mmCIF file of C-alpha atoms and ligand atoms in Angstrom:
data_model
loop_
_atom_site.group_PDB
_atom_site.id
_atom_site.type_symbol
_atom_site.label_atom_id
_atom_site.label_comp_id
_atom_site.label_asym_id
_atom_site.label_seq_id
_atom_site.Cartn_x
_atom_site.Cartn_y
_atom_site.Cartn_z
ATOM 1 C CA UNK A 390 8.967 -12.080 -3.374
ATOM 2 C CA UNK A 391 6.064 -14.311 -3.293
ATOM 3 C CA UNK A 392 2.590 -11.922 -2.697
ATOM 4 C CA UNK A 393 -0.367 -13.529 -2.020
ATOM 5 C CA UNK A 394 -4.132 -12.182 -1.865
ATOM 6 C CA UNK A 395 -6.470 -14.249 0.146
ATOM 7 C CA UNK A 396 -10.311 -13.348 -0.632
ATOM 8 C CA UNK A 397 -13.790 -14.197 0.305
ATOM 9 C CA UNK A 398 -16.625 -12.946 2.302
ATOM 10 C CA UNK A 399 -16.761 -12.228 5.855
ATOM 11 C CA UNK A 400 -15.914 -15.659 7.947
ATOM 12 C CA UNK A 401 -14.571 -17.573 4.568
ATOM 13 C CA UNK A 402 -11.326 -18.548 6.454
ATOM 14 C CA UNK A 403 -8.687 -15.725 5.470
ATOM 15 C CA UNK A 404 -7.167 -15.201 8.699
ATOM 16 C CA UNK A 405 -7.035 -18.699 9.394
ATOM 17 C CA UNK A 406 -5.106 -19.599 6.525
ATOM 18 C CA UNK A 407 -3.134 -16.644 6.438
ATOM 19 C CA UNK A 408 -1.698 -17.688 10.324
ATOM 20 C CA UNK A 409 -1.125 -21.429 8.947
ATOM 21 C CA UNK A 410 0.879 -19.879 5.762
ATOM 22 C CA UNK A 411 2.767 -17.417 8.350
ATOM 23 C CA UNK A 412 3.649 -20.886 10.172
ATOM 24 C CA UNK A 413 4.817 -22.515 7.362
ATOM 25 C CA UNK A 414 6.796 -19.841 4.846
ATOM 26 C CA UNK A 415 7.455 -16.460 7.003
ATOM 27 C CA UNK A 416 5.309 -14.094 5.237
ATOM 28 C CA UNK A 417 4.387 -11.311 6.475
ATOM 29 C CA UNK A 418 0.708 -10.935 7.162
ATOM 30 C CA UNK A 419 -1.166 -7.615 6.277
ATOM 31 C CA UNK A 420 -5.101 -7.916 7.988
ATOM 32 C CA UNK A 421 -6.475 -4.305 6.929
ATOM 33 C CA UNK A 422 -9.229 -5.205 9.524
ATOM 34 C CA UNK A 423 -6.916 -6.155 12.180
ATOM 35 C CA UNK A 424 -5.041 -3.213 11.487
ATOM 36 C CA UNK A 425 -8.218 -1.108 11.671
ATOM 37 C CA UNK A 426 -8.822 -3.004 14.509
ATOM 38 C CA UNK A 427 -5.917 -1.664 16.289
ATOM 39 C CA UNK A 428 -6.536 1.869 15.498
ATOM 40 C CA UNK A 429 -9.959 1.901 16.840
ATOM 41 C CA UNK A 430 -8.715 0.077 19.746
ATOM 42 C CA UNK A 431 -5.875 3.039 20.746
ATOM 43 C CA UNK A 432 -8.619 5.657 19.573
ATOM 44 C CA UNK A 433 -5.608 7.476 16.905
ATOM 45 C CA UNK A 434 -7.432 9.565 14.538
ATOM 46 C CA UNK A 435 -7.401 7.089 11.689
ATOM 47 C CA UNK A 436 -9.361 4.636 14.617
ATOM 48 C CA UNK A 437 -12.047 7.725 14.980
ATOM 49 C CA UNK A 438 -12.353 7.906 11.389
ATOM 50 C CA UNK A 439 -12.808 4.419 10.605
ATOM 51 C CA UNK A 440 -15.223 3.794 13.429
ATOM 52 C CA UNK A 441 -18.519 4.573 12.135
ATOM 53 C CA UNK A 442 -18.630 2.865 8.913
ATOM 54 C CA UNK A 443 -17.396 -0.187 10.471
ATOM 55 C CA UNK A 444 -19.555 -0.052 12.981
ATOM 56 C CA UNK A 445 -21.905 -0.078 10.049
ATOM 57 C CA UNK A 446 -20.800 -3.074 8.478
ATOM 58 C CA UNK A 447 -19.354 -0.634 5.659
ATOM 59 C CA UNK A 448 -16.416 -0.066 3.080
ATOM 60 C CA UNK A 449 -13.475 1.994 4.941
ATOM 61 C CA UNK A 450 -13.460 4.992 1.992
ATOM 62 C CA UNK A 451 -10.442 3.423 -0.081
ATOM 63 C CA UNK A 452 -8.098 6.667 -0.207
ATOM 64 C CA UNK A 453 -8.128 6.152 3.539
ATOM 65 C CA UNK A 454 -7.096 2.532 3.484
ATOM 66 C CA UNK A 455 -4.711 2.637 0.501
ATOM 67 C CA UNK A 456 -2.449 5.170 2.523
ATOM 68 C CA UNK A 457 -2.576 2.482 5.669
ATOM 69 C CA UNK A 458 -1.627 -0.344 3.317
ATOM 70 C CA UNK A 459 1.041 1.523 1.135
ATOM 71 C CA UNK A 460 2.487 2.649 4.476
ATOM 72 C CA UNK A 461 2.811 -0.985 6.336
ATOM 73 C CA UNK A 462 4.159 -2.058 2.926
ATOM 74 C CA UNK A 463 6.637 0.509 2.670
ATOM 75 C CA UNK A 464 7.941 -0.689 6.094
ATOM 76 C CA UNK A 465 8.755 -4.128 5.748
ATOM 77 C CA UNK A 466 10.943 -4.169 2.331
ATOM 78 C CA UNK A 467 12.732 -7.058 3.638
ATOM 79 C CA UNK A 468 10.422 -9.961 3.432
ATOM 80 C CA UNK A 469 10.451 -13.146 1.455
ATOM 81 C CA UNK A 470 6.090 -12.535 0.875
ATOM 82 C CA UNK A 471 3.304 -11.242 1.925
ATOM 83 C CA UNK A 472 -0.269 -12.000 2.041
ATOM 84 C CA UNK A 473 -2.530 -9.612 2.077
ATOM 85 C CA UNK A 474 -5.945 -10.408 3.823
ATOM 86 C CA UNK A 475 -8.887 -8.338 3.390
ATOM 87 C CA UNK A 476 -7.232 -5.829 0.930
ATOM 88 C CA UNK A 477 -8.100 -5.329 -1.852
ATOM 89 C CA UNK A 478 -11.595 -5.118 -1.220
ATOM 90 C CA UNK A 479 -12.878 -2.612 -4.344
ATOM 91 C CA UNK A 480 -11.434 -2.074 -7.696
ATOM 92 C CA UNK A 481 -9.650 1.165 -6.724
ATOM 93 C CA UNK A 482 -7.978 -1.025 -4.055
ATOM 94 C CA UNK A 483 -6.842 -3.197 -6.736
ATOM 95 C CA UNK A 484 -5.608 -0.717 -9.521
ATOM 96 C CA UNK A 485 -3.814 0.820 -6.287
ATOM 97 C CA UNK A 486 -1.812 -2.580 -4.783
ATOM 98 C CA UNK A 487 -0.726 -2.946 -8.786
ATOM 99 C CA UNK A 488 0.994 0.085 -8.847
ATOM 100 C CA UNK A 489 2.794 -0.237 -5.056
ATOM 101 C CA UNK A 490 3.458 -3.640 -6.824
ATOM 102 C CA UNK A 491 5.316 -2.022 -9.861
ATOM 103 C CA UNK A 492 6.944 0.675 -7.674
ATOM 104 C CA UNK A 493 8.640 -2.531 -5.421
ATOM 105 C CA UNK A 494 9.367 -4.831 -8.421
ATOM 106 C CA UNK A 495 7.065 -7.103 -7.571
ATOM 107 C CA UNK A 496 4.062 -8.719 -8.040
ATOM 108 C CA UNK A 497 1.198 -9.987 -6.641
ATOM 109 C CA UNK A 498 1.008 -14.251 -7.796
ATOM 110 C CA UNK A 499 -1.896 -15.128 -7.119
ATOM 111 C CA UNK A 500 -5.576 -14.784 -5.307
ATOM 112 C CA UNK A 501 -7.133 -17.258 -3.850
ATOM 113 C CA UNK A 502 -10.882 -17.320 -3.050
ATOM 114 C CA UNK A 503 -12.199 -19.012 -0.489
ATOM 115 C CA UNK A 504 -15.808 -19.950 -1.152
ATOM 116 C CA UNK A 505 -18.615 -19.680 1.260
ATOM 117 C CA UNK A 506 -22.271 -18.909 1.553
ATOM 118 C CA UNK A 507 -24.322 -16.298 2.977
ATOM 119 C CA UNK A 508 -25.869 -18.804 5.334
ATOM 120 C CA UNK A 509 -22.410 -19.907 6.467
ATOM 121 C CA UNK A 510 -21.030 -16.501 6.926
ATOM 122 C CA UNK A 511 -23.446 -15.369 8.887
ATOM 123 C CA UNK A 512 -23.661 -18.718 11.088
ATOM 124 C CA UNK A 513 -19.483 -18.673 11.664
ATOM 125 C CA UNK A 514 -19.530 -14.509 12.395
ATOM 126 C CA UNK A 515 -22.437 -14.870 15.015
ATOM 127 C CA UNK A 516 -20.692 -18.035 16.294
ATOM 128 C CA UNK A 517 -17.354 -16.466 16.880
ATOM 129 C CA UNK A 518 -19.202 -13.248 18.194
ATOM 130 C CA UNK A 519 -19.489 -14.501 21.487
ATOM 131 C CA UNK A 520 -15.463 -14.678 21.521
ATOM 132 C CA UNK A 521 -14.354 -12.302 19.223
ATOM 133 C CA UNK A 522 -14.995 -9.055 21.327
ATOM 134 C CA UNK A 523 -15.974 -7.791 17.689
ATOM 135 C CA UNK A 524 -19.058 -5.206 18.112
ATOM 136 C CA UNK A 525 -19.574 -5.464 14.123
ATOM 137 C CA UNK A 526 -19.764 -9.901 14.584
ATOM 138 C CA UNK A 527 -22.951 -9.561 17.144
ATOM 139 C CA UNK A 528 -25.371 -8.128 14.994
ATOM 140 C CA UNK A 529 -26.880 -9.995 12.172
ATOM 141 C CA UNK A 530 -28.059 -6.914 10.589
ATOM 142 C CA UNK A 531 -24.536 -5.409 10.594
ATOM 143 C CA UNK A 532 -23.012 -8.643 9.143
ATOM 144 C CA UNK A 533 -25.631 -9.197 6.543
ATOM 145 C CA UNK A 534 -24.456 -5.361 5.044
ATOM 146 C CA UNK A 535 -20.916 -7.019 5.244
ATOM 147 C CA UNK A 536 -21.779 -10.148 3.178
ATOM 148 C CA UNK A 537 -23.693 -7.309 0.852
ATOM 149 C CA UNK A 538 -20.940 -4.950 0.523
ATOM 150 C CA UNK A 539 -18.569 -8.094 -0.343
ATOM 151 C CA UNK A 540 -20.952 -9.011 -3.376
ATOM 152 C CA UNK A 541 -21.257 -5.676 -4.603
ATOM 153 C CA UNK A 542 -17.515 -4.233 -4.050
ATOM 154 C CA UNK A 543 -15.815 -6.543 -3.267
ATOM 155 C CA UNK A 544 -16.381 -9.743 -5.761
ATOM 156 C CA UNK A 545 -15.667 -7.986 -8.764
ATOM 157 C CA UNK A 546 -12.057 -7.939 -7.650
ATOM 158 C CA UNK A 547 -12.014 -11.631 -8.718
ATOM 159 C CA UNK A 548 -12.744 -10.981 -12.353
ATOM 160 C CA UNK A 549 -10.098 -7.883 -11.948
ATOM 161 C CA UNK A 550 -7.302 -10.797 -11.666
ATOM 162 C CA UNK A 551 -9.096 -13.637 -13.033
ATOM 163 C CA UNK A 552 -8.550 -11.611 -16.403
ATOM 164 C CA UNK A 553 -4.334 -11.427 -15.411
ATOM 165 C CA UNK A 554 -4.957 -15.369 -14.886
ATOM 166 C CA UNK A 555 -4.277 -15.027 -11.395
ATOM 167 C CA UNK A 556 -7.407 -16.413 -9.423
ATOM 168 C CA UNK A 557 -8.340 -19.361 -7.742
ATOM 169 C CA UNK A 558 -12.143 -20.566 -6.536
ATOM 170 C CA UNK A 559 -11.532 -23.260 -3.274
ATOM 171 C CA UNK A 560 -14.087 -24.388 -1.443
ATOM 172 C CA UNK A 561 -13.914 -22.655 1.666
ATOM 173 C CA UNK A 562 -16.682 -24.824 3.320
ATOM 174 C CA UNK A 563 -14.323 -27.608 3.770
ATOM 175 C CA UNK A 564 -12.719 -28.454 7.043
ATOM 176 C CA UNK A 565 -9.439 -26.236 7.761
ATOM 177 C CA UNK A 566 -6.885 -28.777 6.949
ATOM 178 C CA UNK A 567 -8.565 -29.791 3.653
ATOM 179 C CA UNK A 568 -8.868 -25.753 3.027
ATOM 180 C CA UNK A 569 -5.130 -25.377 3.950
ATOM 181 C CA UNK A 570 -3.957 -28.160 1.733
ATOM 182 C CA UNK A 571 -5.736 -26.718 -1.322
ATOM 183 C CA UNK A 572 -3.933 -23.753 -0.826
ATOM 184 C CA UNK A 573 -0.533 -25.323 -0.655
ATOM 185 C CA UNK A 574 -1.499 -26.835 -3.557
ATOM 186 C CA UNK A 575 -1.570 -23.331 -5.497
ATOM 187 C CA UNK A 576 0.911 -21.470 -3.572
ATOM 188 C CA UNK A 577 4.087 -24.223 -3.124
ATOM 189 C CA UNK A 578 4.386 -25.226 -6.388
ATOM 190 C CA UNK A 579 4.971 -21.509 -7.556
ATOM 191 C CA UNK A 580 7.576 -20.991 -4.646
ATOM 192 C CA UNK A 581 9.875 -23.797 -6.291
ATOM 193 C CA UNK A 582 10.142 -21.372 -9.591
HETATM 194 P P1 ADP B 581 -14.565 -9.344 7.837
HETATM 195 O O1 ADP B 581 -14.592 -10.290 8.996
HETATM 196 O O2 ADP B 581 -15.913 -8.728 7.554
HETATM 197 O O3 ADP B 581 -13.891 -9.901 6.617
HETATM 198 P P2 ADP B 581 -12.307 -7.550 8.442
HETATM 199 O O4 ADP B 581 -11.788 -7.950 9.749
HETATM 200 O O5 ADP B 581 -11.481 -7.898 7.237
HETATM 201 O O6 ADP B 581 -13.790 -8.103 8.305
HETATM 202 O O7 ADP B 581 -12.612 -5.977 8.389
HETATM 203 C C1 ADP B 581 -13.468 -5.380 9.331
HETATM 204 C C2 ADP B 581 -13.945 -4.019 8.817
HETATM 205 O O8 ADP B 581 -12.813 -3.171 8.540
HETATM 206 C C3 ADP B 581 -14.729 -4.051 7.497
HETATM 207 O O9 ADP B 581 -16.106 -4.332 7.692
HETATM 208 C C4 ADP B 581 -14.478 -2.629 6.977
HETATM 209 O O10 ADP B 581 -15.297 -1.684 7.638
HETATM 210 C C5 ADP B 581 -13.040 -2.369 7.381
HETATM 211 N N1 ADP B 581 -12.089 -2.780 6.317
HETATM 212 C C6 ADP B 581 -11.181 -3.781 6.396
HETATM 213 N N2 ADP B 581 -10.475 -3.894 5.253
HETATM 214 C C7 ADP B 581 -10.963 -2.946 4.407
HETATM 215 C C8 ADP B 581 -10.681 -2.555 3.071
HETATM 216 N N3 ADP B 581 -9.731 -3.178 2.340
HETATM 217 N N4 ADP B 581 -11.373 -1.530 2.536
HETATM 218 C C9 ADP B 581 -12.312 -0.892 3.241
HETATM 219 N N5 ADP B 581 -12.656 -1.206 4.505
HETATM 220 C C10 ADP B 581 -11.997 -2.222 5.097
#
């Protein structure tokens, strides 16, 4: 199994590049947004509880989105990969996707940050606001305490792996083929082992 974390800050790219790796290799993509997404959108109880702090721009509390990981995990034993998109976003989220890792035999090979700044992210997430029927990409206040919450949280992840020798730095302010080839450069010469 080849498990792949794609990181950055709000509007860096991941989904993007996690569609154009689905196209190419098969893996299976996990979006914890787009799964919160979902929830909200059918109103379940896990959508009700998630609502306000994303509404806020705010963290999910992690015991709440480790379950919804572990779970979708825990479905789809069968696949070749997976890349995990938005997850893990706090340390907690990390120590946590090690041990599901151990518990499969697995292993996550890599992370791969995409690199962006604030003025970017905030210029892509109001541009695709108009589109993306996202409530939390129309306010600038609401996706400046998303670009805060990734440099506080979420960027000490990186060190987290960097330390295993498992991180990457692109820069995510290239165009999307340039972006996309700099990740096949990292993740297809690891598939061949
Ligand atoms: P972004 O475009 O900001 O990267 P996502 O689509 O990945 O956003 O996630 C949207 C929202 O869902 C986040 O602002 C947060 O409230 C919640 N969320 C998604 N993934 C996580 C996570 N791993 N931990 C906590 N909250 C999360």
């Amino acid at each position: 199994m080849y498990n792949l974390i794609l990181f950055g800050p709000p509007g860096s790219g991941k989904g993007t590049q996690a569609a154009l790796l689905v196209k190419q290799y098969g893996f299976l993509h996990i979006s914890t947004g787009d799964m919160f997404r979902f929830e909200l959108k059918n109103n379940t109880p896990l959508g009700q509880e998630a609502r306000a702090y994303m509404d806020r721009g705010d963290l999910v509390p992690d015991e709440v989105t480790i379950a919804m990981l572990r779970k979708r995990v825990e479905e789809n034993p069968d696949v070749t990969g997976i890349i995990f998109d938005g997850f893990p976003r706090t340390d907690p989220q990390a120590e946590a996707l090690n041990e599901l890792m151990v518990e499969l035999g697995s292993q996550i090979n890599a992370l791969i940050l995409l690199d962006i700044n604030q003025e970017e992210v905030i210029n892509r997430i109001l541009g695709r606001g108009a589109t993306s029927g996202r409530a939390d990409d129309l306010k600038v206040d609401t996706i400046r305490t998303r670009y805060e919450n990734f440099i506080n949280y979420t960027n000490p992840v990186y060190a987290y792996y960097d330390k295993m020798g498992l991180a990457h730095k692109i820069d995510g302010m290239q165009k999307i083929v340039q972006v996309a080839m700099a990740v096949d450069n990292i993740v297809a010469p690891k598939l061949e082992d």
